[in-house]
Amino acid sequence: MYIQIVIWNLEKSDATVESLREYLRDYAVDAFSTLKGMRMKTWFADAEKGYWGAVYLWDGAKVGNPLSVSRAIELIGYPPTTTSVFAVEAIAEGVSVIESFKGVGRAFEEVSDTDAVGESA
């Protein structure tokens, strides 16, 4: 298995973390759920510092083509600031109260302007 980490610095983009959350809710989560060879994708953000990114977990070295479903470059206006791929050395799954990742994350929550907890990933 392999992980891929993709990060954007949004300082030169008109896109914001808030606008990209809409993209997740309205399109990306469902679209990426159809990508062959991808075990999981987790999006993360730091709105205060202007970072947006994702971590993919791929079945093998021949990763799928995220660009086939992604609209992030179009919305942000430029390719990721950094992209890295690493071999997975080990995975541990903990005991969680969350049975499924469906609908989990800030993009699916109503967040008040004063709630800064969990903003950074």
JSON list of C-alpha atoms in Angstrom, two decimals:
[
{"chain": "A", "resi": 1, "resn": "MET", "atom": "CA", "xyz": [0.00, 0.00, 0.00]},
{"chain": "A", "resi": 2, "resn": "TYR", "atom": "CA", "xyz": [1.01, 3.60, -0.56]},
{"chain": "A", "resi": 3, "resn": "ILE", "atom": "CA", "xyz": [-0.03, 6.97, 0.80]},
{"chain": "A", "resi": 4, "resn": "GLN", "atom": "CA", "xyz": [-0.08, 10.14, -1.23]},
{"chain": "A", "resi": 5, "resn": "ILE", "atom": "CA", "xyz": [-0.11, 13.55, 0.43]},
{"chain": "A", "resi": 6, "resn": "VAL", "atom": "CA", "xyz": [-1.27, 16.56, -1.58]},
{"chain": "A", "resi": 7, "resn": "ILE", "atom": "CA", "xyz": [-1.19, 20.11, -0.15]},
{"chain": "A", "resi": 8, "resn": "TRP", "atom": "CA", "xyz": [-2.22, 23.50, -1.51]},
{"chain": "A", "resi": 9, "resn": "ASN", "atom": "CA", "xyz": [-1.25, 26.86, -0.09]},
{"chain": "A", "resi": 10, "resn": "LEU", "atom": "CA", "xyz": [-4.36, 28.90, -0.92]},
{"chain": "A", "resi": 11, "resn": "GLU", "atom": "CA", "xyz": [-2.75, 32.34, -0.57]},
{"chain": "A", "resi": 12, "resn": "LYS", "atom": "CA", "xyz": [-2.87, 32.99, -4.34]},
{"chain": "A", "resi": 13, "resn": "SER", "atom": "CA", "xyz": [-6.33, 31.47, -4.86]},
{"chain": "A", "resi": 14, "resn": "ASP", "atom": "CA", "xyz": [-9.83, 32.90, -4.75]},
{"chain": "A", "resi": 15, "resn": "ALA", "atom": "CA", "xyz": [-10.92, 29.57, -3.27]},
{"chain": "A", "resi": 16, "resn": "THR", "atom": "CA", "xyz": [-11.30, 29.35, 0.51]},
{"chain": "A", "resi": 17, "resn": "VAL", "atom": "CA", "xyz": [-11.54, 26.43, 2.89]},
{"chain": "A", "resi": 18, "resn": "GLU", "atom": "CA", "xyz": [-15.24, 27.26, 3.25]},
{"chain": "A", "resi": 19, "resn": "SER", "atom": "CA", "xyz": [-15.87, 27.23, -0.51]},
{"chain": "A", "resi": 20, "resn": "LEU", "atom": "CA", "xyz": [-13.92, 23.98, -0.86]},
{"chain": "A", "resi": 21, "resn": "ARG", "atom": "CA", "xyz": [-16.10, 22.39, 1.83]},
{"chain": "A", "resi": 22, "resn": "GLU", "atom": "CA", "xyz": [-19.05, 22.96, -0.51]},
{"chain": "A", "resi": 23, "resn": "TYR", "atom": "CA", "xyz": [-17.10, 21.13, -3.24]},
{"chain": "A", "resi": 24, "resn": "LEU", "atom": "CA", "xyz": [-16.69, 18.18, -0.85]},
{"chain": "A", "resi": 25, "resn": "ARG", "atom": "CA", "xyz": [-20.39, 18.06, 0.07]},
{"chain": "A", "resi": 26, "resn": "ASP", "atom": "CA", "xyz": [-21.74, 18.68, -3.42]},
{"chain": "A", "resi": 27, "resn": "TYR", "atom": "CA", "xyz": [-19.34, 16.61, -5.52]},
{"chain": "A", "resi": 28, "resn": "ALA", "atom": "CA", "xyz": [-15.94, 15.34, -4.38]},
{"chain": "A", "resi": 29, "resn": "VAL", "atom": "CA", "xyz": [-16.79, 12.82, -1.65]},
{"chain": "A", "resi": 30, "resn": "ASP", "atom": "CA", "xyz": [-19.15, 10.92, -3.95]},
{"chain": "A", "resi": 31, "resn": "ALA", "atom": "CA", "xyz": [-16.87, 11.24, -6.99]},
{"chain": "A", "resi": 32, "resn": "PHE", "atom": "CA", "xyz": [-13.76, 9.96, -5.22]},
{"chain": "A", "resi": 33, "resn": "SER", "atom": "CA", "xyz": [-15.75, 7.07, -3.74]},
{"chain": "A", "resi": 34, "resn": "THR", "atom": "CA", "xyz": [-15.77, 5.57, -7.26]},
{"chain": "A", "resi": 35, "resn": "LEU", "atom": "CA", "xyz": [-11.99, 5.75, -7.82]},
{"chain": "A", "resi": 36, "resn": "LYS", "atom": "CA", "xyz": [-10.48, 2.30, -8.38]},
{"chain": "A", "resi": 37, "resn": "GLY", "atom": "CA", "xyz": [-7.43, 1.38, -6.32]},
{"chain": "A", "resi": 38, "resn": "MET", "atom": "CA", "xyz": [-8.09, 4.06, -3.69]},
{"chain": "A", "resi": 39, "resn": "ARG", "atom": "CA", "xyz": [-8.82, 2.63, -0.25]},
{"chain": "A", "resi": 40, "resn": "MET", "atom": "CA", "xyz": [-9.49, 5.99, 1.38]},
{"chain": "A", "resi": 41, "resn": "LYS", "atom": "CA", "xyz": [-9.08, 9.72, 0.92]},
{"chain": "A", "resi": 42, "resn": "THR", "atom": "CA", "xyz": [-9.05, 12.13, 3.83]},
{"chain": "A", "resi": 43, "resn": "TRP", "atom": "CA", "xyz": [-9.23, 15.87, 3.17]},
{"chain": "A", "resi": 44, "resn": "PHE", "atom": "CA", "xyz": [-7.75, 18.31, 5.69]},
{"chain": "A", "resi": 45, "resn": "ALA", "atom": "CA", "xyz": [-7.53, 22.06, 6.05]},
{"chain": "A", "resi": 46, "resn": "ASP", "atom": "CA", "xyz": [-6.22, 24.93, 8.11]},
{"chain": "A", "resi": 47, "resn": "ALA", "atom": "CA", "xyz": [-8.40, 27.93, 7.25]},
{"chain": "A", "resi": 48, "resn": "GLU", "atom": "CA", "xyz": [-6.37, 30.31, 9.39]},
{"chain": "A", "resi": 49, "resn": "LYS", "atom": "CA", "xyz": [-3.10, 29.49, 7.62]},
{"chain": "A", "resi": 50, "resn": "GLY", "atom": "CA", "xyz": [-4.72, 28.93, 4.21]},
{"chain": "A", "resi": 51, "resn": "TYR", "atom": "CA", "xyz": [-3.89, 25.28, 3.65]},
{"chain": "A", "resi": 52, "resn": "TRP", "atom": "CA", "xyz": [-6.01, 22.64, 1.93]},
{"chain": "A", "resi": 53, "resn": "GLY", "atom": "CA", "xyz": [-4.99, 19.09, 1.19]},
{"chain": "A", "resi": 54, "resn": "ALA", "atom": "CA", "xyz": [-5.65, 15.40, 1.21]},
{"chain": "A", "resi": 55, "resn": "VAL", "atom": "CA", "xyz": [-4.11, 12.08, 2.14]},
{"chain": "A", "resi": 56, "resn": "TYR", "atom": "CA", "xyz": [-4.86, 9.12, -0.11]},
{"chain": "A", "resi": 57, "resn": "LEU", "atom": "CA", "xyz": [-4.41, 5.48, 0.83]},
{"chain": "A", "resi": 58, "resn": "TRP", "atom": "CA", "xyz": [-3.79, 3.44, -2.33]},
{"chain": "A", "resi": 59, "resn": "ASP", "atom": "CA", "xyz": [-3.96, -0.35, -2.73]},
{"chain": "A", "resi": 60, "resn": "GLY", "atom": "CA", "xyz": [-0.64, -0.50, -4.57]},
{"chain": "A", "resi": 61, "resn": "ALA", "atom": "CA", "xyz": [2.10, 1.34, -6.41]},
{"chain": "A", "resi": 62, "resn": "LYS", "atom": "CA", "xyz": [-0.06, 1.78, -9.50]},
{"chain": "A", "resi": 63, "resn": "VAL", "atom": "CA", "xyz": [-2.31, 4.45, -8.08]},
{"chain": "A", "resi": 64, "resn": "GLY", "atom": "CA", "xyz": [-5.53, 5.50, -9.71]},
{"chain": "A", "resi": 65, "resn": "ASN", "atom": "CA", "xyz": [-5.86, 8.81, -11.50]},
{"chain": "A", "resi": 66, "resn": "PRO", "atom": "CA", "xyz": [-7.33, 11.32, -9.05]},
{"chain": "A", "resi": 67, "resn": "LEU", "atom": "CA", "xyz": [-7.37, 13.93, -11.82]},
{"chain": "A", "resi": 68, "resn": "SER", "atom": "CA", "xyz": [-10.03, 11.85, -13.57]},
{"chain": "A", "resi": 69, "resn": "VAL", "atom": "CA", "xyz": [-12.59, 12.92, -10.94]},
{"chain": "A", "resi": 70, "resn": "SER", "atom": "CA", "xyz": [-11.01, 15.93, -9.21]},
{"chain": "A", "resi": 71, "resn": "ARG", "atom": "CA", "xyz": [-12.08, 19.52, -9.81]},
{"chain": "A", "resi": 72, "resn": "ALA", "atom": "CA", "xyz": [-9.71, 20.95, -7.18]},
{"chain": "A", "resi": 73, "resn": "ILE", "atom": "CA", "xyz": [-7.16, 22.40, -9.63]},
{"chain": "A", "resi": 74, "resn": "GLU", "atom": "CA", "xyz": [-9.98, 24.11, -11.52]},
{"chain": "A", "resi": 75, "resn": "LEU", "atom": "CA", "xyz": [-11.49, 25.55, -8.32]},
{"chain": "A", "resi": 76, "resn": "ILE", "atom": "CA", "xyz": [-8.18, 26.56, -6.71]},
{"chain": "A", "resi": 77, "resn": "GLY", "atom": "CA", "xyz": [-6.64, 27.79, -9.95]},
{"chain": "A", "resi": 78, "resn": "TYR", "atom": "CA", "xyz": [-3.31, 25.96, -9.86]},
{"chain": "A", "resi": 79, "resn": "PRO", "atom": "CA", "xyz": [-1.78, 22.53, -9.13]},
{"chain": "A", "resi": 80, "resn": "PRO", "atom": "CA", "xyz": [-0.91, 21.44, -5.58]},
{"chain": "A", "resi": 81, "resn": "THR", "atom": "CA", "xyz": [1.93, 23.25, -3.84]},
{"chain": "A", "resi": 82, "resn": "THR", "atom": "CA", "xyz": [3.40, 19.88, -2.86]},
{"chain": "A", "resi": 83, "resn": "THR", "atom": "CA", "xyz": [2.70, 16.22, -3.67]},
{"chain": "A", "resi": 84, "resn": "SER", "atom": "CA", "xyz": [4.47, 13.21, -2.17]},
{"chain": "A", "resi": 85, "resn": "VAL", "atom": "CA", "xyz": [4.00, 9.43, -2.35]},
{"chain": "A", "resi": 86, "resn": "PHE", "atom": "CA", "xyz": [5.31, 7.05, 0.33]},
{"chain": "A", "resi": 87, "resn": "ALA", "atom": "CA", "xyz": [5.29, 3.28, 0.85]},
{"chain": "A", "resi": 88, "resn": "VAL", "atom": "CA", "xyz": [3.18, 2.28, 3.84]},
{"chain": "A", "resi": 89, "resn": "GLU", "atom": "CA", "xyz": [5.26, 0.55, 6.50]},
{"chain": "A", "resi": 90, "resn": "ALA", "atom": "CA", "xyz": [2.38, -0.46, 8.78]},
{"chain": "A", "resi": 91, "resn": "ILE", "atom": "CA", "xyz": [-1.22, 0.42, 9.61]},
{"chain": "A", "resi": 92, "resn": "ALA", "atom": "CA", "xyz": [-2.92, 0.26, 12.99]},
{"chain": "A", "resi": 93, "resn": "GLU", "atom": "CA", "xyz": [-6.67, 0.63, 13.40]},
{"chain": "A", "resi": 94, "resn": "GLY", "atom": "CA", "xyz": [-7.86, 1.79, 16.78]},
{"chain": "A", "resi": 95, "resn": "VAL", "atom": "CA", "xyz": [-11.15, 1.24, 18.53]},
{"chain": "A", "resi": 96, "resn": "SER", "atom": "CA", "xyz": [-13.56, 3.98, 17.49]},
{"chain": "A", "resi": 97, "resn": "VAL", "atom": "CA", "xyz": [-17.17, 4.89, 18.11]},
{"chain": "A", "resi": 98, "resn": "ILE", "atom": "CA", "xyz": [-17.41, 5.84, 14.42]},
{"chain": "A", "resi": 99, "resn": "GLU", "atom": "CA", "xyz": [-18.63, 2.82, 12.46]},
{"chain": "A", "resi": 100, "resn": "SER", "atom": "CA", "xyz": [-18.48, 4.45, 9.02]},
{"chain": "A", "resi": 101, "resn": "PHE", "atom": "CA", "xyz": [-16.70, 7.48, 7.59]},
{"chain": "A", "resi": 102, "resn": "LYS", "atom": "CA", "xyz": [-19.74, 8.41, 5.49]},
{"chain": "A", "resi": 103, "resn": "GLY", "atom": "CA", "xyz": [-20.80, 11.96, 6.36]},
{"chain": "A", "resi": 104, "resn": "VAL", "atom": "CA", "xyz": [-17.90, 12.52, 8.78]},
{"chain": "A", "resi": 105, "resn": "GLY", "atom": "CA", "xyz": [-16.03, 15.82, 8.71]},
{"chain": "A", "resi": 106, "resn": "ARG", "atom": "CA", "xyz": [-16.43, 19.56, 8.97]},
{"chain": "A", "resi": 107, "resn": "ALA", "atom": "CA", "xyz": [-17.79, 19.80, 5.43]},
{"chain": "A", "resi": 108, "resn": "PHE", "atom": "CA", "xyz": [-20.90, 18.00, 6.71]},
{"chain": "A", "resi": 109, "resn": "GLU", "atom": "CA", "xyz": [-21.25, 19.96, 9.94]},
{"chain": "A", "resi": 110, "resn": "GLU", "atom": "CA", "xyz": [-22.65, 23.39, 10.65]},
{"chain": "A", "resi": 111, "resn": "VAL", "atom": "CA", "xyz": [-19.77, 25.24, 12.30]},
{"chain": "A", "resi": 112, "resn": "SER", "atom": "CA", "xyz": [-20.10, 28.58, 14.07]},
{"chain": "A", "resi": 113, "resn": "ASP", "atom": "CA", "xyz": [-17.59, 31.34, 13.40]},
{"chain": "A", "resi": 114, "resn": "THR", "atom": "CA", "xyz": [-16.31, 31.04, 16.96]},
{"chain": "A", "resi": 115, "resn": "ASP", "atom": "CA", "xyz": [-15.58, 27.30, 16.73]},
{"chain": "A", "resi": 116, "resn": "ALA", "atom": "CA", "xyz": [-11.86, 27.04, 15.95]},
{"chain": "A", "resi": 117, "resn": "VAL", "atom": "CA", "xyz": [-11.32, 23.60, 17.49]},
{"chain": "A", "resi": 118, "resn": "GLY", "atom": "CA", "xyz": [-10.35, 21.05, 14.89]},
{"chain": "A", "resi": 119, "resn": "GLU", "atom": "CA", "xyz": [-9.75, 23.68, 12.20]},
{"chain": "A", "resi": 120, "resn": "SER", "atom": "CA", "xyz": [-6.17, 22.54, 11.70]},
{"chain": "A", "resi": 121, "resn": "ALA", "atom": "CA", "xyz": [-5.32, 19.10, 10.44]}
]
